[in-house]
Short mmCIF file of C-alpha atoms in Angstrom, two decimals:
data_model
loop_
_atom_site.label_atom_id
_atom_site.label_comp_id
_atom_site.label_asym_id
_atom_site.label_seq_id
_atom_site.Cartn_x
_atom_site.Cartn_y
_atom_site.Cartn_z
CA LYS A 627 83.62 74.86 -27.34
CA GLN A 628 81.85 75.23 -24.00
CA GLU A 629 83.64 77.37 -21.42
CA VAL A 630 82.54 77.76 -17.82
CA THR A 631 83.66 80.69 -15.69
CA GLN A 632 83.20 81.17 -11.96
CA ILE A 633 83.46 84.51 -10.24
CA PRO A 634 84.86 85.29 -7.75
CA ALA A 635 87.79 82.87 -7.54
CA ALA A 636 87.84 83.30 -3.76
CA LEU A 637 85.45 84.75 -1.22
CA SER A 638 85.81 85.34 2.52
CA VAL A 639 82.76 86.21 4.63
CA PRO A 640 81.83 86.36 8.32
CA GLU A 641 79.62 83.65 9.75
CA GLY A 642 75.90 84.27 9.29
CA GLU A 643 76.19 86.24 6.06
CA ASN A 644 74.13 85.38 3.00
CA LEU A 645 76.22 85.02 -0.14
CA VAL A 646 75.99 84.39 -3.89
CA LEU A 647 78.40 82.46 -6.08
CA ASN A 648 78.29 83.01 -9.82
CA CYS A 649 78.75 80.69 -12.78
CA SER A 650 78.57 81.58 -16.47
CA PHE A 651 78.77 79.39 -19.56
CA THR A 652 79.26 80.26 -23.21
CA ASP A 653 77.00 77.73 -24.96
CA SER A 654 73.37 77.75 -23.81
CA ALA A 655 72.62 74.33 -25.38
CA ILE A 656 72.96 72.43 -22.12
CA TYR A 657 71.04 69.49 -20.64
CA ASN A 658 71.63 70.45 -17.04
CA LEU A 659 73.89 72.30 -14.63
CA GLN A 660 75.25 70.84 -11.43
CA TRP A 661 76.79 72.52 -8.39
CA PHE A 662 79.40 70.60 -6.40
CA ARG A 663 81.29 71.11 -3.18
CA GLN A 664 84.91 70.01 -2.82
CA ASP A 665 86.83 69.91 0.43
CA PRO A 666 90.66 70.14 0.19
CA GLY A 667 92.15 67.04 -1.43
CA LYS A 668 88.79 65.29 -1.55
CA GLY A 669 86.27 64.23 -4.17
CA LEU A 670 83.20 66.15 -5.28
CA THR A 671 79.90 66.20 -3.42
CA SER A 672 76.85 66.97 -5.54
CA LEU A 673 74.79 69.81 -4.06
CA LEU A 674 72.11 70.66 -6.61
CA LEU A 675 71.19 69.64 -10.13
CA ILE A 676 69.12 71.96 -12.32
CA GLN A 677 67.65 70.59 -15.53
CA SER A 678 67.65 72.88 -18.56
CA SER A 679 63.85 73.25 -18.30
CA GLN A 680 64.01 74.38 -14.67
CA ARG A 681 64.66 77.83 -13.22
CA GLU A 682 65.82 76.90 -9.74
CA GLN A 683 66.40 74.17 -7.19
CA THR A 684 66.54 74.37 -3.41
CA SER A 685 68.09 72.18 -0.76
CA GLY A 686 68.12 73.41 2.81
CA ARG A 687 70.09 76.67 2.96
CA LEU A 688 71.13 76.36 -0.68
CA ASN A 689 69.28 77.73 -3.69
CA ALA A 690 70.55 77.48 -7.25
CA SER A 691 69.07 79.36 -10.18
CA LEU A 692 69.54 78.91 -13.90
CA ASP A 693 69.05 81.40 -16.73
CA LYS A 694 69.93 79.35 -19.75
CA SER A 695 69.33 82.09 -22.28
CA SER A 696 71.89 84.37 -20.66
CA GLY A 697 74.27 81.54 -19.78
CA ARG A 698 74.24 82.16 -16.04
CA SER A 699 73.67 80.31 -12.81
CA THR A 700 73.93 81.43 -9.21
CA LEU A 701 74.30 79.49 -5.99
CA TYR A 702 72.82 81.28 -3.00
CA ILE A 703 73.91 80.20 0.48
CA ALA A 704 71.84 81.52 3.37
CA ALA A 705 73.15 82.08 6.87
CA SER A 706 76.65 80.83 6.10
CA GLN A 707 78.51 78.65 8.62
CA PRO A 708 82.21 77.81 9.05
CA GLY A 709 81.39 74.28 7.88
CA ASP A 710 80.42 75.75 4.51
CA SER A 711 84.09 76.56 3.87
CA ALA A 712 85.10 74.65 0.74
CA THR A 713 85.56 75.11 -3.00
CA TYR A 714 82.30 75.26 -4.96
CA LEU A 715 82.33 74.08 -8.56
CA CYS A 716 79.69 74.36 -11.23
CA ALA A 717 79.54 72.07 -14.23
CA VAL A 718 77.35 71.85 -17.32
CA LYS A 719 76.34 68.76 -19.28
CA GLN A 720 75.68 68.98 -22.99
CA GLY A 721 76.02 67.36 -26.34
CA GLY A 722 74.24 64.09 -25.64
CA SER A 723 77.12 62.75 -23.61
CA GLU A 724 77.90 62.31 -19.95
CA LYS A 725 80.76 64.80 -20.20
CA LEU A 726 80.68 67.57 -17.63
CA VAL A 727 82.49 70.83 -18.32
CA PHE A 728 83.64 72.45 -15.09
CA GLY A 729 84.57 75.91 -13.99
CA LYS A 730 87.69 76.46 -11.88
CA GLY A 731 85.64 76.93 -8.74
CA THR A 732 85.12 79.53 -6.04
CA LYS A 733 87.01 78.99 -2.80
CA LEU A 734 84.73 80.04 0.07
CA THR A 735 85.97 80.77 3.58
CA VAL A 736 83.42 81.46 6.31
CA ASN A 737 85.05 83.02 9.36
CA PRO A 738 83.66 82.36 12.86
CA ASP B 1142 74.43 51.75 -0.26
CA ALA B 1143 78.11 52.40 -0.84
CA GLY B 1144 79.04 55.36 -2.97
CA VAL B 1145 81.59 55.38 -5.74
CA THR B 1146 84.82 53.81 -4.53
CA GLN B 1147 88.31 54.30 -5.93
CA SER B 1148 91.64 52.66 -5.27
CA PRO B 1149 94.31 53.34 -4.37
CA THR B 1150 93.86 56.53 -2.39
CA HIS B 1151 97.37 57.78 -3.02
CA LEU B 1152 100.07 56.69 -5.41
CA ILE B 1153 103.65 57.81 -6.04
CA LYS B 1154 105.34 56.88 -9.31
CA THR B 1155 108.42 57.98 -11.22
CA ARG B 1156 108.56 59.34 -14.75
CA GLY B 1157 108.19 56.69 -17.45
CA GLN B 1158 106.32 54.24 -15.26
CA HIS B 1159 102.83 52.90 -15.82
CA VAL B 1160 99.86 53.25 -13.44
CA THR B 1161 96.44 51.61 -13.11
CA LEU B 1162 93.62 53.28 -11.19
CA ARG B 1163 90.41 51.48 -10.26
CA CYS B 1164 86.82 52.56 -9.78
CA SER B 1165 83.65 50.81 -8.62
CA PRO B 1166 80.40 52.63 -9.42
CA ILE B 1167 77.34 52.90 -7.26
CA SER B 1168 75.32 49.69 -7.41
CA GLY B 1169 73.00 49.81 -10.41
CA HIS B 1170 74.96 52.51 -12.23
CA LYS B 1171 76.18 51.44 -15.63
CA SER B 1172 78.07 54.53 -16.73
CA VAL B 1173 81.54 55.45 -15.48
CA SER B 1174 83.46 58.60 -16.33
CA TRP B 1175 87.03 59.61 -15.50
CA TYR B 1176 88.29 63.12 -14.82
CA GLN B 1177 91.71 64.63 -14.12
CA GLN B 1178 91.97 67.54 -11.71
CA VAL B 1179 95.25 69.39 -11.38
CA LEU B 1180 95.77 71.70 -8.44
CA GLY B 1181 93.74 74.88 -8.64
CA GLN B 1182 91.73 73.81 -11.69
CA GLY B 1183 88.34 72.25 -12.31
CA PRO B 1184 88.19 68.58 -13.32
CA GLN B 1185 88.86 67.79 -16.98
CA PHE B 1186 86.96 64.99 -18.74
CA ILE B 1187 89.10 62.02 -19.83
CA PHE B 1188 86.76 59.12 -20.71
CA GLN B 1189 83.22 57.85 -20.39
CA TYR B 1190 82.30 54.15 -20.58
CA TYR B 1191 78.94 52.48 -20.73
CA GLU B 1192 78.29 48.76 -21.15
CA LYS B 1193 82.02 48.20 -21.67
CA GLU B 1194 82.13 50.58 -24.62
CA GLU B 1195 83.81 53.95 -24.82
CA ARG B 1196 81.16 56.63 -25.25
CA GLY B 1197 83.30 59.74 -24.95
CA ARG B 1198 86.92 60.82 -24.90
CA GLY B 1199 88.45 64.10 -23.84
CA ASN B 1200 91.53 65.82 -25.18
CA PHE B 1201 94.14 63.52 -23.65
CA PRO B 1202 97.04 61.70 -25.34
CA ASP B 1203 96.98 58.03 -26.26
CA ARG B 1204 99.04 57.28 -23.16
CA PHE B 1205 95.69 57.37 -21.36
CA SER B 1206 93.39 54.38 -21.80
CA ALA B 1207 90.53 52.83 -19.91
CA ARG B 1208 88.19 49.90 -19.90
CA GLN B 1209 84.98 48.80 -18.19
CA PHE B 1210 84.29 45.32 -16.93
CA PRO B 1211 81.04 43.28 -17.00
CA ASN B 1212 80.34 44.30 -13.40
CA TYR B 1213 80.60 47.97 -14.54
CA SER B 1214 83.78 48.66 -12.60
CA SER B 1215 86.48 50.46 -14.53
CA GLU B 1216 90.23 50.90 -14.80
CA LEU B 1217 92.15 53.93 -16.01
CA ASN B 1218 95.65 53.23 -17.30
CA VAL B 1219 98.35 55.79 -17.92
CA ASN B 1220 101.60 54.81 -19.65
CA ALA B 1221 104.95 56.59 -19.80
CA LEU B 1222 104.09 58.89 -16.90
CA LEU B 1223 105.11 62.54 -17.08
CA LEU B 1224 105.50 65.03 -14.25
CA GLY B 1225 102.42 66.81 -15.61
CA ASP B 1226 100.28 63.73 -14.97
CA SER B 1227 100.42 64.50 -11.25
CA ALA B 1228 96.82 65.20 -10.31
CA LEU B 1229 93.71 63.99 -8.52
CA TYR B 1230 91.95 61.41 -10.70
CA LEU B 1231 88.22 61.30 -10.15
CA CYS B 1232 85.72 58.67 -11.15
CA ALA B 1233 82.01 59.40 -11.51
CA SER B 1234 79.06 57.10 -12.03
CA SER B 1235 75.50 57.61 -13.19
CA LEU B 1236 72.52 55.70 -14.51
CA LEU B 1237 73.22 57.11 -17.99
CA ALA B 1238 70.22 59.23 -18.48
CA LEU B 1239 71.17 62.67 -19.70
CA THR B 1240 69.19 64.23 -16.91
CA ASP B 1241 70.84 62.22 -14.17
CA THR B 1242 73.13 63.42 -11.43
CA GLN B 1243 76.73 62.26 -11.62
CA TYR B 1244 78.18 60.98 -8.35
CA PHE B 1245 81.90 61.27 -7.75
CA GLY B 1246 84.28 59.09 -5.78
CA PRO B 1247 86.96 60.37 -3.38
CA GLY B 1248 89.65 60.30 -6.05
CA THR B 1249 93.15 58.89 -6.39
CA ARG B 1250 95.99 61.31 -5.76
CA LEU B 1251 98.81 60.50 -8.22
CA THR B 1252 102.23 62.05 -7.70
CA VAL B 1253 104.84 61.59 -10.43
CA LEU B 1254 108.45 62.26 -9.38
#
């Protein structure tokens, strides 16, 4: 059974700092890994999708890496801003289905 | 193009009642999935439908059911509501390629009293 873990559960940083969020998964037989952002009480916004054959993806100040063999992914946020404050979730897709298995998320607070 | 839409936004029910939640996928998307997210947890997979057929089911009781219509919209039904069914219910759509991004709607907040 696939399990996804995100560390830390919460993170508070000053504005402008670079930061890394971590995601680990137990079964390396995945099709892809997706990072999402969730604002309080809202739905999920897709940030980056990394296919199993890829090592990293970049979008603006965000960079996600994937090491499938070790079961790890990181989301790097450069020059953090207060507007980046949200919960960040990672999810893996596997098994020939559309099912995503999510971690519990990392709650990020960027202080002005 | 409109994103994934869900209705209603919020819903309050009492124990034992029945509820129907609705989802319209992004235009052109034929796959719809449903997730339950309780406070402080990641979303949990409930169902996936494609071309009106169930393609996947998570570990939820038979009180939960769903269907997909010819226009690819979907309904999630929950019978005999329990307090523990209080959660944010999320719908996601995709083109149904394994490599595709899933796009989520804003969710329906269900409160069971």
